[in-house]
Amino acid sequence: MVERPAAVVKELIENSIDAGAKKIEIEFRNGGKSYLRVEDDGFGMTSDQALLCLERHATSKIRKASDLDEIQTFGFRGEALPSISSVSRFTLRTRTEESPEGNEILINGGKMIHVKECGMPRGTRIEVAHLFNSVPGRRKFLKTENTESSHIIHLSKLYALAHPGITFSLIEGTRTLFRSPACESLIDRVREIFGKSLSECLAPIEVESEGMLLGGLLGKPGYSRPTRKEMLFYVNRRPVESKTMSYALLEAYHTYAPKGRFPPAVLFLNIDSSLVDINIHPAKRELRFREEMKVRTFLIESILKSIKEISGEIIPQEQKIEFEKDSISGEMVPKIDDQLLERFKPRDSSQPFRITDKKPELNLSTIRSITDPVGQQEKTDVLPDKVSPPTHPSKVVGLRDEVHATWRLVDHSHGDMALFITPQGVVVFHCRAAYERIRFEELEDSFVIKEKTSSQSLLFSESIELNGAESGFLQECLPKLSEIGFVIEEFGRNFFRMEACPAWLDPEKAIFYLRDFLEIANESGGTKKVESYAKEAMIKQATKNLGSAESYSENEIIRLANQLLSCRNPYTCPQGRPIYYELPIREFENRFRRKL
Ligand code: ADP
Ligand code: MG
């Protein structure tokens, strides 16, 4: 049964864990052939127990037949210690909490040499020297020292991973290979004994279904290893070699790891022990499940689900659009998913040029300084002309072939939607929403700017007839309205004429804007500030225009995008709906399941 030094180490570690150890130290020399020691601070044995444990089938771990079905402890066969002591020079030292002295038993090649008292702290220390010396036939089958060492090291790591709460040390000769104090979590233990590079490419997972629980650490997509050495499996906390588990892992990853490379994983399956055949090969770690297909399906599904969660891949669900009532227009509009908005918010690194949260500069031209990046303002622009010519040759937004531009327009054939390529991915952009945001911030700015905001004359002045209350209110507001760019004159009782409107307002809509402004003021009794009515009227205008997609030329879109990116809030329109989404390249890689 004892095939090699690592198998001895395994039995001894399992006994220490069964004995409730908080600290386990493992030492070996010459691949474990000449010497190995496993020492713990567990509950130890009395002198009687110590003698008994060396008799065959002297396990203390099974008391009744039914225990066999619910084995929680590792050892249960009561064979390990007698077997080991029969083929080595075996020293057992052990003491319980209650015993005043410890006991030492020395056995050589199965022959008892001595039993004597010894001083020692609580716990058990087992030393195995000259393994298989007395069995030359066995000894010659042992591999090289290096191979045997690597088995011991691997095995010690496996147990250390399964029990982060136990302090583990591994010593080879005079060299400490690792010493890992009790850790809070598995990932900490991985870092301690395998190093940072492995721990960084793993992410914790936990999936439970049908009485099975899969937990542990799974390689993030994109990380793979040249060998299967970092594919580690446990069933009910015992390290196992399981074809089912490794098959499930590779199957789930076959689209995530390149051919011939292996995903790192430390997977713990917890499953009703009656569904596991651990008795088939007691000495081997290979195990079988009684409901093979069920376990395999559970594993593949759980791993796939976890990979997707880790990578942030969107799992396509039924597209269900929820609607909500727009507070201003009273119309039903698609509801905005705040989480989605947050998720696709562009990263700051891609926006070095954005004016963030700054108080508006007193000069509008600063805000608009990156307009018209292509330098060919069109006469037919539907957008009001800008106050100042561009001062930056900045290529923040440009056409498809303008390689230096951060955003490059690739398409705008679908209503208000435009598509840009960015270094991070693809931006889907809503022209109308951007237009509204830009106008809105210009309006806001116009209240901050001390000098009169620039106006644009209307081709034909518009007249407007008001009721007494409205007319009184408008008269009160005229000075303020004139500051923000309106030129309105009274030319008769309750009659007014608009000669010019602010540059930020579409002249065709100026009179409707004024009507909205007065209506909103009237509804609220005229108690608020002009500024807030002006803003509300702006929002109302935007809502009215919903659905009437204008067709923007490429240059207009580019200008819009440039202006938008210098807005204080480029993310949402004045009503809080998104203006653009950035779909990161990673998102596409996930969908294509390969690197781009
Ligand atoms: P098994 O683990 O299957 O019971 P072993 O031969 O490994 O059989 O151990 C025999 C018995 O010796 C155990 O049942 C346990 O009572 C005792 N024993 C072995 N190692 C330790 C230890 N490190 N601390 C306390 N008791 C131990
Ligand atoms: Mg045992």
Coordinates of C-alpha atoms and ligand atoms in Angstrom, one line a residue:
M1 CA 0.0 0.0 0.0
V2 CA 2.8 2.4 0.8
E3 CA 4.3 3.0 -2.6
R4 CA 6.5 6.0 -2.3
P5 CA 7.6 8.7 0.2
A6 CA 4.9 11.1 -0.9
A7 CA 2.3 8.5 0.0
V8 CA 3.7 8.3 3.5
V9 CA 3.6 12.0 3.8
K10 CA 0.0 12.0 2.7
E11 CA -1.1 9.5 5.4
L12 CA 0.8 11.4 8.1
I13 CA -0.6 14.8 7.1
E14 CA -4.1 13.4 7.0
N15 CA -3.7 12.0 10.4
S16 CA -2.5 15.4 11.7
I17 CA -5.5 17.1 10.2
D18 CA -7.8 14.5 11.7
A19 CA -6.2 15.2 15.0
G20 CA -7.3 18.8 14.9
A21 CA -3.9 20.3 14.3
K22 CA -3.5 24.0 13.9
K23 CA 0.1 23.7 12.9
I24 CA 1.7 21.1 10.7
E25 CA 5.4 20.9 9.9
I26 CA 6.8 18.6 7.2
E27 CA 10.4 17.9 6.7
F28 CA 12.2 15.6 4.3
R29 CA 15.6 14.7 3.0
N30 CA 16.7 13.0 -0.2
G31 CA 13.3 12.9 -1.7
G32 CA 12.0 11.4 1.6
K33 CA 14.0 8.2 1.1
S34 CA 16.4 8.8 3.9
Y35 CA 14.3 10.8 6.2
L36 CA 10.9 12.4 6.6
R37 CA 9.0 14.0 9.5
V38 CA 5.5 15.2 10.1
E39 CA 4.8 17.0 13.3
D40 CA 1.6 18.5 14.6
D41 CA 0.0 20.3 17.5
G42 CA -3.1 18.1 17.4
F43 CA -4.7 16.3 20.3
G44 CA -2.1 13.5 20.4
M45 CA -2.4 10.0 21.9
T46 CA -2.1 8.5 25.3
S47 CA 0.5 5.8 25.7
D48 CA -2.1 3.0 25.2
Q49 CA -3.5 4.7 22.1
A50 CA 0.0 5.1 20.8
L51 CA 0.8 1.4 21.1
L52 CA -2.6 0.4 19.7
C53 CA -2.3 2.6 16.6
L54 CA 0.6 0.5 15.5
E55 CA -1.5 -2.6 15.4
R56 CA -3.2 -3.3 12.1
H57 CA -6.8 -2.1 11.8
A58 CA -6.4 -0.2 15.0
T59 CA -8.2 2.9 13.7
S60 CA -9.9 5.1 16.3
K61 CA -12.0 6.6 13.6
I62 CA -14.8 4.0 13.1
R63 CA -16.9 3.0 16.0
K64 CA -19.9 1.4 14.3
A65 CA -20.6 0.0 10.9
S66 CA -22.7 2.9 9.8
D67 CA -19.7 5.2 10.2
L68 CA -18.4 3.7 7.0
D69 CA -21.0 5.5 5.0
E70 CA -20.3 8.9 6.4
I71 CA -16.6 9.2 6.7
Q72 CA -15.6 12.7 7.5
T73 CA -12.1 12.0 8.5
F74 CA -9.4 11.0 6.1
G75 CA -8.0 7.9 7.5
F76 CA -10.4 5.1 8.5
R77 CA -8.6 1.9 7.6
G78 CA -6.1 1.9 10.5
E79 CA -3.4 0.6 8.2
A80 CA -1.1 3.5 7.5
L81 CA 1.0 3.5 10.6
P82 CA 1.6 -0.2 10.8
S83 CA 2.4 -0.4 7.1
I84 CA 4.9 2.5 7.3
S85 CA 6.5 1.2 10.5
S86 CA 7.0 -2.2 8.9
V87 CA 9.2 -0.8 6.1
S88 CA 11.2 1.9 7.9
R89 CA 12.9 3.0 11.0
F90 CA 9.8 4.6 12.5
T91 CA 9.7 6.9 15.6
L92 CA 6.4 8.1 17.0
R93 CA 6.4 10.7 19.7
T94 CA 3.1 11.9 21.1
R95 CA 1.4 13.5 24.0
T96 CA -2.2 14.5 24.9
E97 CA -3.2 17.6 26.8
E98 CA -3.8 15.5 29.9
S99 CA -0.7 13.3 29.9
P100 CA 2.1 14.6 32.1
E101 CA 4.6 13.1 29.8
G102 CA 4.8 12.2 26.1
N103 CA 5.6 8.7 24.8
E104 CA 8.2 7.6 22.3
I105 CA 7.9 4.4 20.4
L106 CA 10.7 3.3 18.1
I107 CA 10.0 0.5 15.5
N108 CA 12.5 -0.7 13.0
G109 CA 11.4 -2.8 10.1
G110 CA 8.2 -3.8 12.0
K111 CA 10.2 -4.7 15.2
M112 CA 9.5 -2.8 18.3
I113 CA 12.8 -1.4 19.6
H114 CA 11.6 0.6 22.6
V115 CA 8.8 2.5 24.3
K116 CA 9.7 5.2 26.6
E117 CA 8.5 8.4 28.1
C118 CA 9.7 11.7 26.7
G119 CA 9.1 15.4 27.3
M120 CA 7.3 17.2 24.5
P121 CA 4.5 19.7 23.9
R122 CA 1.0 18.5 23.0
G123 CA 0.8 16.9 19.6
T124 CA 2.4 14.1 17.6
R125 CA 5.6 13.8 15.8
I126 CA 6.4 11.0 13.4
E127 CA 9.7 10.4 11.9
V128 CA 10.3 7.9 9.1
A129 CA 13.9 7.1 8.2
H130 CA 15.4 4.7 5.7
L131 CA 12.1 4.0 4.0
F132 CA 12.1 0.7 2.2
N133 CA 15.7 -0.1 3.3
S134 CA 14.5 -3.4 4.4
V135 CA 12.6 -4.1 1.2
P136 CA 15.2 -3.7 -1.6
G137 CA 12.6 -4.8 -4.2
R138 CA 10.5 -1.8 -3.4
R139 CA 13.3 0.6 -3.1
K140 CA 14.6 0.1 -6.6
F141 CA 11.2 1.3 -7.9
L142 CA 11.6 4.6 -6.3
K143 CA 12.3 7.4 -8.8
T144 CA 15.1 9.9 -8.5
E145 CA 15.4 12.1 -5.5
N146 CA 14.2 15.1 -7.5
T147 CA 11.1 13.3 -8.7
E148 CA 10.2 12.0 -5.2
S149 CA 10.8 15.5 -3.8
S150 CA 8.6 17.1 -6.3
H151 CA 5.8 14.7 -5.3
I152 CA 6.2 15.5 -1.6
I153 CA 6.2 19.2 -2.4
H154 CA 3.1 19.0 -4.6
L155 CA 1.2 17.0 -2.0
S156 CA 2.1 19.3 0.8
K157 CA 0.9 22.2 -1.2
L158 CA -2.4 20.4 -2.0
Y159 CA -3.1 19.9 1.7
A160 CA -2.0 23.4 2.6
L161 CA -4.5 24.8 0.0
A162 CA -7.4 22.7 1.4
H163 CA -6.7 24.0 4.9
P164 CA -5.8 27.7 4.8
G165 CA -6.6 27.9 8.5
I166 CA -3.7 25.5 9.5
T167 CA -0.2 26.9 9.6
F168 CA 1.9 24.8 7.2
S169 CA 5.6 24.6 6.8
L170 CA 7.6 22.5 4.4
I171 CA 11.3 22.0 4.9
E172 CA 13.8 20.1 2.6
G173 CA 17.0 19.4 4.4
T174 CA 18.0 22.8 5.7
R175 CA 15.9 24.8 3.3
T176 CA 12.4 26.0 4.1
L177 CA 10.4 25.6 1.0
F178 CA 7.4 27.4 2.4
R179 CA 6.0 28.5 5.7
S180 CA 2.5 29.7 5.5
P181 CA 0.7 31.0 8.6
A182 CA -3.0 30.5 9.0
C183 CA -4.7 32.5 6.2
E184 CA -8.1 34.0 6.0
S185 CA -8.8 32.9 2.5
L186 CA -7.8 30.4 -0.1
I187 CA -6.5 33.1 -2.4
D188 CA -4.1 34.3 0.4
R189 CA -2.8 30.8 0.7
V190 CA -2.3 30.5 -3.0
R191 CA -0.2 33.7 -2.9
E192 CA 1.8 32.4 0.0
I193 CA 2.8 29.1 -1.5
F194 CA 2.5 29.5 -5.3
G195 CA 3.3 33.2 -5.5
K196 CA 1.6 36.3 -6.7
S197 CA 1.7 35.5 -10.4
L198 CA -0.7 32.6 -10.0
S199 CA -2.9 34.2 -7.4
E200 CA -3.5 37.2 -9.6
C201 CA -4.9 35.2 -12.4
L202 CA -7.4 33.4 -10.2
A203 CA -10.8 34.6 -9.1
P204 CA -13.1 33.1 -6.4
I205 CA -16.2 31.2 -7.5
E206 CA -19.1 29.5 -5.7
V207 CA -22.0 27.8 -7.4
E208 CA -24.5 25.6 -5.7
S209 CA -27.2 23.4 -7.2
E210 CA -28.9 20.1 -6.6
G211 CA -27.1 19.4 -3.3
M212 CA -23.7 20.0 -4.9
L213 CA -21.4 23.0 -4.2
L214 CA -18.5 24.0 -6.3
G215 CA -16.2 26.6 -4.8
G216 CA -12.6 27.6 -5.0
L217 CA -10.6 29.6 -7.5
L218 CA -10.9 29.7 -11.3
G219 CA -8.5 31.1 -13.8
K220 CA -9.6 34.3 -15.4
P221 CA -10.2 33.9 -19.1
G222 CA -7.0 34.9 -21.0
Y223 CA -4.7 33.2 -18.4
S224 CA -3.5 29.7 -19.2
R225 CA -0.6 27.5 -18.1
P226 CA 1.6 25.2 -20.2
T227 CA 0.9 22.1 -18.0
R228 CA -2.0 20.7 -15.9
K229 CA 0.0 21.2 -12.8
E230 CA -2.2 24.1 -11.6
M231 CA -5.4 22.2 -12.2
L232 CA -6.1 21.1 -8.6
F233 CA -9.2 19.2 -7.5
Y234 CA -10.8 18.3 -4.2
V235 CA -13.8 16.4 -3.3
N236 CA -15.1 17.0 0.2
R237 CA -11.8 18.7 0.9
R238 CA -9.7 15.8 -0.1
P239 CA -7.3 16.3 -2.9
V240 CA -8.3 14.0 -5.7
E241 CA -7.4 13.0 -9.2
S242 CA -10.7 13.0 -11.0
K243 CA -11.1 12.5 -14.7
T244 CA -14.6 13.9 -14.4
M245 CA -13.4 17.1 -12.9
S246 CA -10.5 17.7 -15.2
Y247 CA -12.7 16.8 -18.2
A248 CA -15.4 19.3 -17.0
L249 CA -12.8 22.1 -16.5
L250 CA -11.2 21.6 -19.9
E251 CA -14.6 21.3 -21.6
A252 CA -15.8 24.5 -20.1
Y253 CA -12.6 26.3 -21.0
H254 CA -12.1 25.0 -24.4
T255 CA -13.2 28.3 -25.9
Y256 CA -11.3 30.3 -23.3
A257 CA -7.9 28.8 -23.3
P258 CA -5.8 28.2 -26.4
K259 CA -5.2 24.6 -27.6
G260 CA -2.5 22.9 -25.7
R261 CA -2.7 25.2 -22.7
F262 CA -4.5 24.6 -19.5
P263 CA -6.6 26.8 -17.2
P264 CA -5.3 27.2 -13.7
A265 CA -8.0 26.2 -11.1
V266 CA -8.3 25.1 -7.5
L267 CA -11.7 23.6 -7.3
F268 CA -13.5 22.2 -4.3
L269 CA -16.5 20.0 -4.9
N270 CA -18.7 19.3 -1.9
I271 CA -21.1 16.5 -2.5
D272 CA -23.0 14.0 -0.5
S273 CA -20.3 11.4 0.4
S274 CA -22.7 8.6 -0.5
L275 CA -22.4 9.7 -4.1
V276 CA -18.6 9.2 -4.1
D277 CA -16.8 5.9 -4.4
I278 CA -13.7 6.6 -2.4
N279 CA -13.3 3.0 -1.4
I280 CA -12.5 1.7 -4.8
H281 CA -8.8 2.5 -4.8
P282 CA -7.9 3.3 -1.2
A283 CA -4.4 4.2 -2.0
K284 CA -5.1 6.2 -5.1
R285 CA -6.5 9.7 -5.3
E286 CA -8.5 8.8 -8.4
L287 CA -12.1 8.7 -7.5
R288 CA -15.5 8.0 -9.1
F289 CA -18.9 9.6 -8.7
R290 CA -21.9 7.4 -8.5
E291 CA -24.0 9.8 -10.7
E292 CA -21.3 10.6 -13.1
M293 CA -23.4 12.4 -15.7
K294 CA -25.2 14.6 -13.2
V295 CA -21.9 15.6 -11.5
R296 CA -20.3 16.3 -14.9
T297 CA -23.1 18.5 -16.1
F298 CA -23.2 20.4 -12.8
L299 CA -19.5 21.0 -13.1
I300 CA -19.5 22.2 -16.7
E301 CA -22.4 24.5 -16.2
S302 CA -21.0 25.9 -13.0
I303 CA -17.6 26.5 -14.4
L304 CA -19.1 28.2 -17.6
K305 CA -21.3 30.4 -15.5
S306 CA -18.4 31.4 -13.3
I307 CA -16.1 32.1 -16.2
K308 CA -18.8 34.4 -17.6
E309 CA -19.2 36.2 -14.3
I310 CA -15.5 36.6 -13.9
S311 CA -15.0 38.0 -17.3
G312 CA -18.0 40.3 -17.1
E313 CA -19.5 38.7 -20.2
I314 CA -23.1 39.7 -20.7
I315 CA -25.2 36.6 -20.8
P316 CA -27.7 37.3 -23.4
Q317 CA -31.1 37.3 -21.8
E318 CA -34.5 37.8 -23.3
Q319 CA -34.5 41.3 -24.4
K320 CA -37.3 42.9 -22.4
I321 CA -37.6 46.6 -22.6
E322 CA -39.2 48.2 -19.6
F323 CA -41.0 51.5 -20.0
E324 CA -41.5 54.3 -17.5
K325 CA -43.6 57.4 -17.6
D326 CA -41.5 60.5 -18.4
S327 CA -42.0 63.0 -15.6
I328 CA -42.0 65.9 -18.0
S329 CA -43.8 64.9 -21.1
G330 CA -46.0 62.3 -19.5
E331 CA -45.1 59.9 -22.4
M332 CA -43.9 56.4 -21.9
V333 CA -40.2 56.2 -22.6
P334 CA -37.8 53.2 -22.4
K335 CA -36.5 52.9 -18.8
I336 CA -32.8 53.4 -18.4
D337 CA -30.8 50.7 -16.6
D338 CA -28.6 52.7 -14.2
Q339 CA -26.2 49.8 -13.8
L340 CA -25.7 49.5 -17.5
L341 CA -25.1 53.2 -17.7
E342 CA -22.5 53.0 -14.9
R343 CA -20.9 50.0 -16.6
F344 CA -20.4 51.5 -20.0
K345 CA -19.4 54.8 -18.7
P346 CA -16.1 55.5 -20.5
R347 CA -13.0 55.2 -18.4
D348 CA -11.4 58.4 -17.5
S349 CA -8.1 57.5 -19.1
S350 CA -9.8 57.8 -22.5
Q351 CA -11.0 61.3 -21.7
P352 CA -8.0 63.3 -20.8
F353 CA -9.5 66.3 -22.6
R354 CA -12.8 66.4 -20.7
I355 CA -13.6 69.4 -18.6
T356 CA -14.7 67.6 -15.5
D357 CA -16.8 69.1 -12.7
K358 CA -15.2 72.4 -13.3
K359 CA -17.3 75.5 -12.9
P360 CA -18.1 76.8 -16.3
E361 CA -15.4 79.0 -17.7
L362 CA -16.5 82.5 -18.1
N363 CA -15.8 82.3 -21.8
L364 CA -18.0 80.1 -23.9
S365 CA -15.3 79.9 -26.6
T366 CA -13.2 77.8 -24.2
I367 CA -15.9 75.3 -23.9
R368 CA -16.4 75.2 -27.6
S369 CA -12.7 75.4 -28.5
I370 CA -12.6 72.0 -30.0
T371 CA -15.5 72.4 -32.4
D372 CA -15.2 71.8 -36.1
P373 CA -12.1 69.6 -35.9
V374 CA -12.1 69.0 -39.6
G375 CA -11.9 72.7 -40.2
Q376 CA -14.7 72.9 -42.8
Q377 CA -17.7 74.4 -41.2
E378 CA -20.7 73.8 -43.4
K379 CA -23.0 76.6 -44.3
T380 CA -25.9 74.2 -44.2
D381 CA -25.4 73.3 -40.6
V382 CA -28.6 72.8 -38.6
L383 CA -26.6 73.7 -35.5
P384 CA -26.3 77.3 -34.6
D385 CA -22.9 78.8 -35.6
K386 CA -20.3 78.8 -32.9
V387 CA -19.1 81.9 -31.3
S388 CA -15.4 81.6 -32.0
P389 CA -13.3 79.8 -34.5
P390 CA -11.6 76.7 -33.4
T391 CA -8.4 77.4 -31.4
H392 CA -7.2 73.8 -31.0
P393 CA -6.2 71.7 -33.9
S394 CA -7.2 68.9 -31.6
K395 CA -8.3 65.6 -33.1
V396 CA -10.5 64.4 -30.4
V397 CA -13.2 63.3 -32.8
G398 CA -12.6 62.8 -36.4
L399 CA -13.6 60.9 -39.5
R400 CA -12.8 57.2 -40.0
D401 CA -9.4 57.8 -41.7
E402 CA -8.2 60.4 -39.2
V403 CA -6.0 58.0 -37.4
H404 CA -4.9 60.5 -34.7
A405 CA -8.5 61.1 -33.6
T406 CA -9.5 59.5 -30.3
W407 CA -13.0 58.8 -31.6
R408 CA -13.4 58.0 -35.3
L409 CA -16.8 58.1 -36.9
V410 CA -17.6 55.0 -38.8
D411 CA -21.3 55.1 -39.4
H412 CA -24.4 57.1 -38.9
S413 CA -26.9 55.4 -41.1
H414 CA -29.4 54.6 -38.4
G415 CA -31.5 57.6 -37.4
D416 CA -30.0 59.4 -34.4
M417 CA -27.4 56.7 -33.9
A418 CA -23.7 57.2 -34.8
L419 CA -20.9 54.7 -34.3
F420 CA -17.3 55.6 -33.4
I421 CA -14.2 53.5 -33.1
T422 CA -12.1 54.4 -30.1
P423 CA -8.9 52.9 -28.8
Q424 CA -10.9 51.1 -26.1
G425 CA -13.7 49.8 -28.3
V426 CA -16.8 51.1 -30.0
V427 CA -18.9 54.1 -28.9
V428 CA -22.6 54.1 -29.8
F429 CA -23.7 57.6 -29.8
H430 CA -27.1 59.3 -29.7
C431 CA -26.9 62.5 -31.7
R432 CA -30.1 64.0 -30.5
A433 CA -29.3 63.3 -26.9
A434 CA -25.8 64.9 -27.4
Y435 CA -27.4 67.9 -29.0
E436 CA -29.7 68.4 -26.1
R437 CA -26.9 68.1 -23.6
I438 CA -24.8 70.6 -25.4
R439 CA -27.6 73.1 -25.7
F440 CA -28.5 72.6 -22.1
E441 CA -25.0 73.3 -20.8
E442 CA -24.8 76.4 -23.0
L443 CA -28.0 77.6 -21.4
E444 CA -26.5 76.9 -18.0
D445 CA -23.4 78.8 -19.0
S446 CA -25.4 81.7 -20.2
F447 CA -26.6 82.3 -16.6
V448 CA -23.0 82.3 -15.3
I449 CA -21.5 84.5 -17.9
K450 CA -21.5 88.1 -16.9
E451 CA -21.5 89.8 -20.3
K452 CA -24.5 89.4 -22.5
T453 CA -24.7 86.1 -24.2
S454 CA -24.5 86.2 -28.0
S455 CA -27.8 86.4 -29.8
Q456 CA -28.9 85.5 -33.2
S457 CA -31.5 87.6 -35.0
L458 CA -34.6 86.0 -36.2
L459 CA -35.2 86.3 -39.9
F460 CA -38.8 87.2 -39.2
S461 CA -39.6 88.5 -35.8
E462 CA -42.1 86.5 -34.0
S463 CA -45.1 88.0 -32.1
I464 CA -46.7 86.5 -29.2
E465 CA -49.9 87.4 -27.4
L466 CA -50.1 86.7 -23.7
N467 CA -52.7 86.8 -20.9
G468 CA -52.4 89.4 -18.2
A469 CA -50.5 87.2 -15.7
E470 CA -48.1 85.9 -18.2
S471 CA -47.4 89.3 -19.6
G472 CA -46.7 90.7 -16.2
F473 CA -44.3 87.9 -15.5
L474 CA -42.6 88.3 -18.8
Q475 CA -42.0 92.0 -18.2
E476 CA -40.4 91.1 -14.9
C477 CA -38.1 88.6 -16.6
L478 CA -37.1 90.7 -19.6
P479 CA -33.8 92.0 -18.1
K480 CA -32.7 88.5 -17.3
L481 CA -33.9 87.1 -20.6
S482 CA -32.0 89.8 -22.4
E483 CA -28.9 88.9 -20.5
I484 CA -29.1 85.3 -21.7
G485 CA -29.6 86.4 -25.3
F486 CA -33.2 87.1 -25.9
V487 CA -34.3 90.3 -27.6
I488 CA -38.0 90.8 -26.8
E489 CA -40.0 94.0 -27.0
E490 CA -43.4 94.9 -25.8
F491 CA -45.4 96.5 -28.6
G492 CA -48.9 96.8 -27.2
R493 CA -50.9 95.6 -24.3
N494 CA -50.1 91.9 -23.7
F495 CA -48.3 91.8 -27.1
F496 CA -44.6 91.1 -27.4
R497 CA -42.3 90.6 -30.3
M498 CA -39.2 88.4 -30.3
E499 CA -36.4 89.9 -32.5
A500 CA -33.5 87.6 -31.5
C501 CA -32.9 84.5 -29.5
P502 CA -29.8 83.1 -27.8
A503 CA -27.2 81.4 -29.9
W504 CA -27.8 78.1 -28.1
L505 CA -31.5 78.0 -29.1
D506 CA -32.7 76.8 -32.5
P507 CA -34.3 80.0 -33.9
E508 CA -37.2 78.0 -35.4
K509 CA -38.1 76.8 -32.0
A510 CA -37.4 80.0 -30.1
I511 CA -41.0 81.1 -29.8
F512 CA -42.1 77.6 -28.6
Y513 CA -39.4 77.7 -26.1
L514 CA -40.6 81.0 -24.8
R515 CA -44.2 79.7 -24.6
D516 CA -43.0 76.7 -22.6
F517 CA -40.9 78.9 -20.4
L518 CA -44.0 81.1 -19.6
E519 CA -46.3 78.1 -19.1
I520 CA -43.9 76.4 -16.7
A521 CA -43.5 79.7 -14.8
N522 CA -47.3 80.2 -14.7
E523 CA -47.9 76.7 -13.4
S524 CA -45.5 77.2 -10.5
G525 CA -46.9 80.6 -9.7
G526 CA -43.8 82.4 -10.9
T527 CA -42.0 81.8 -7.5
K528 CA -38.8 80.3 -8.8
K529 CA -35.8 81.7 -10.5
V530 CA -35.8 82.5 -14.2
E531 CA -32.9 80.1 -14.5
S532 CA -34.9 77.1 -13.3
Y533 CA -37.8 77.9 -15.7
A534 CA -35.4 78.3 -18.5
K535 CA -33.9 74.8 -17.8
E536 CA -37.2 73.2 -17.4
A537 CA -38.4 74.7 -20.7
M538 CA -35.2 73.3 -22.3
I539 CA -36.0 69.9 -21.1
K540 CA -39.6 70.1 -22.2
Q541 CA -38.4 71.1 -25.7
A542 CA -36.2 68.1 -25.8
T543 CA -39.0 65.8 -24.9
K544 CA -41.2 67.2 -27.6
N545 CA -38.6 66.5 -30.2
L546 CA -38.5 62.9 -29.2
G547 CA -38.8 60.7 -32.2
S548 CA -38.3 63.3 -34.9
A549 CA -34.9 62.2 -36.0
E550 CA -33.0 64.8 -37.9
S551 CA -30.4 63.7 -40.3
Y552 CA -27.0 65.0 -39.3
S553 CA -24.1 65.3 -41.7
E554 CA -20.8 63.6 -40.8
N555 CA -19.3 67.0 -39.9
E556 CA -22.2 67.9 -37.7
I557 CA -21.9 64.6 -35.9
I558 CA -18.2 65.1 -35.4
R559 CA -18.8 68.6 -34.1
L560 CA -21.5 67.4 -31.8
A561 CA -19.2 64.7 -30.4
N562 CA -16.4 67.2 -29.9
Q563 CA -18.7 69.6 -28.1
L564 CA -20.2 66.9 -26.0
L565 CA -16.9 65.7 -24.8
S566 CA -16.2 69.1 -23.4
C567 CA -19.4 69.1 -21.5
R568 CA -19.4 68.9 -17.8
N569 CA -21.7 65.8 -18.0
P570 CA -21.2 64.1 -21.3
Y571 CA -23.0 61.0 -20.2
T572 CA -26.6 61.9 -20.0
C573 CA -29.1 64.1 -21.7
P574 CA -30.9 66.8 -19.6
Q575 CA -33.5 64.2 -18.8
G576 CA -31.0 61.7 -17.5
R577 CA -31.0 59.3 -20.5
P578 CA -27.7 58.0 -21.8
I579 CA -26.0 59.8 -24.6
Y580 CA -23.4 57.2 -25.5
Y581 CA -22.2 53.8 -24.5
E582 CA -18.7 52.5 -24.9
L583 CA -18.5 48.8 -25.6
P584 CA -15.1 47.7 -24.6
I585 CA -13.0 45.5 -26.9
R586 CA -13.0 42.9 -24.1
E587 CA -16.7 42.6 -24.6
F588 CA -16.2 41.7 -28.2
E589 CA -13.4 39.3 -27.3
N590 CA -15.8 37.6 -24.9
R591 CA -18.3 37.2 -27.6
F592 CA -15.9 36.0 -30.2
R593 CA -14.2 33.9 -27.5
R594 CA -10.8 34.9 -28.8
K595 CA -8.4 37.8 -28.7
L596 CA -8.8 40.5 -31.2
Ligands
ADP1 P1 -6.5 5.7 10.4 O1 -6.0 7.1 10.1 O2 -7.0 5.1 9.2 O3 -7.3 5.6 11.6 P2 -3.7 5.3 10.8 O4 -2.9 4.1 10.8 O5 -3.4 6.4 9.9 O6 -5.2 4.9 10.6 O7 -3.8 5.9 12.3 C1 -4.2 5.0 13.3 C2 -4.7 5.8 14.5 O8 -3.6 6.5 15.1 C3 -5.7 6.9 14.2 O9 -7.0 6.3 14.1 C4 -5.5 7.8 15.3 O10 -6.3 7.5 16.4 C5 -4.1 7.7 15.7 N1 -3.3 8.7 15.1 C6 -2.5 8.6 14.0 N2 -1.8 9.8 13.8 C7 -2.2 10.7 14.7 C8 -1.9 12.0 15.0 N3 -1.0 12.8 14.3 N4 -2.5 12.6 16.1 C9 -3.3 11.9 16.9 N5 -3.7 10.6 16.6 C10 -3.1 10.0 15.6
MG2 MG -4.6 7.7 8.8

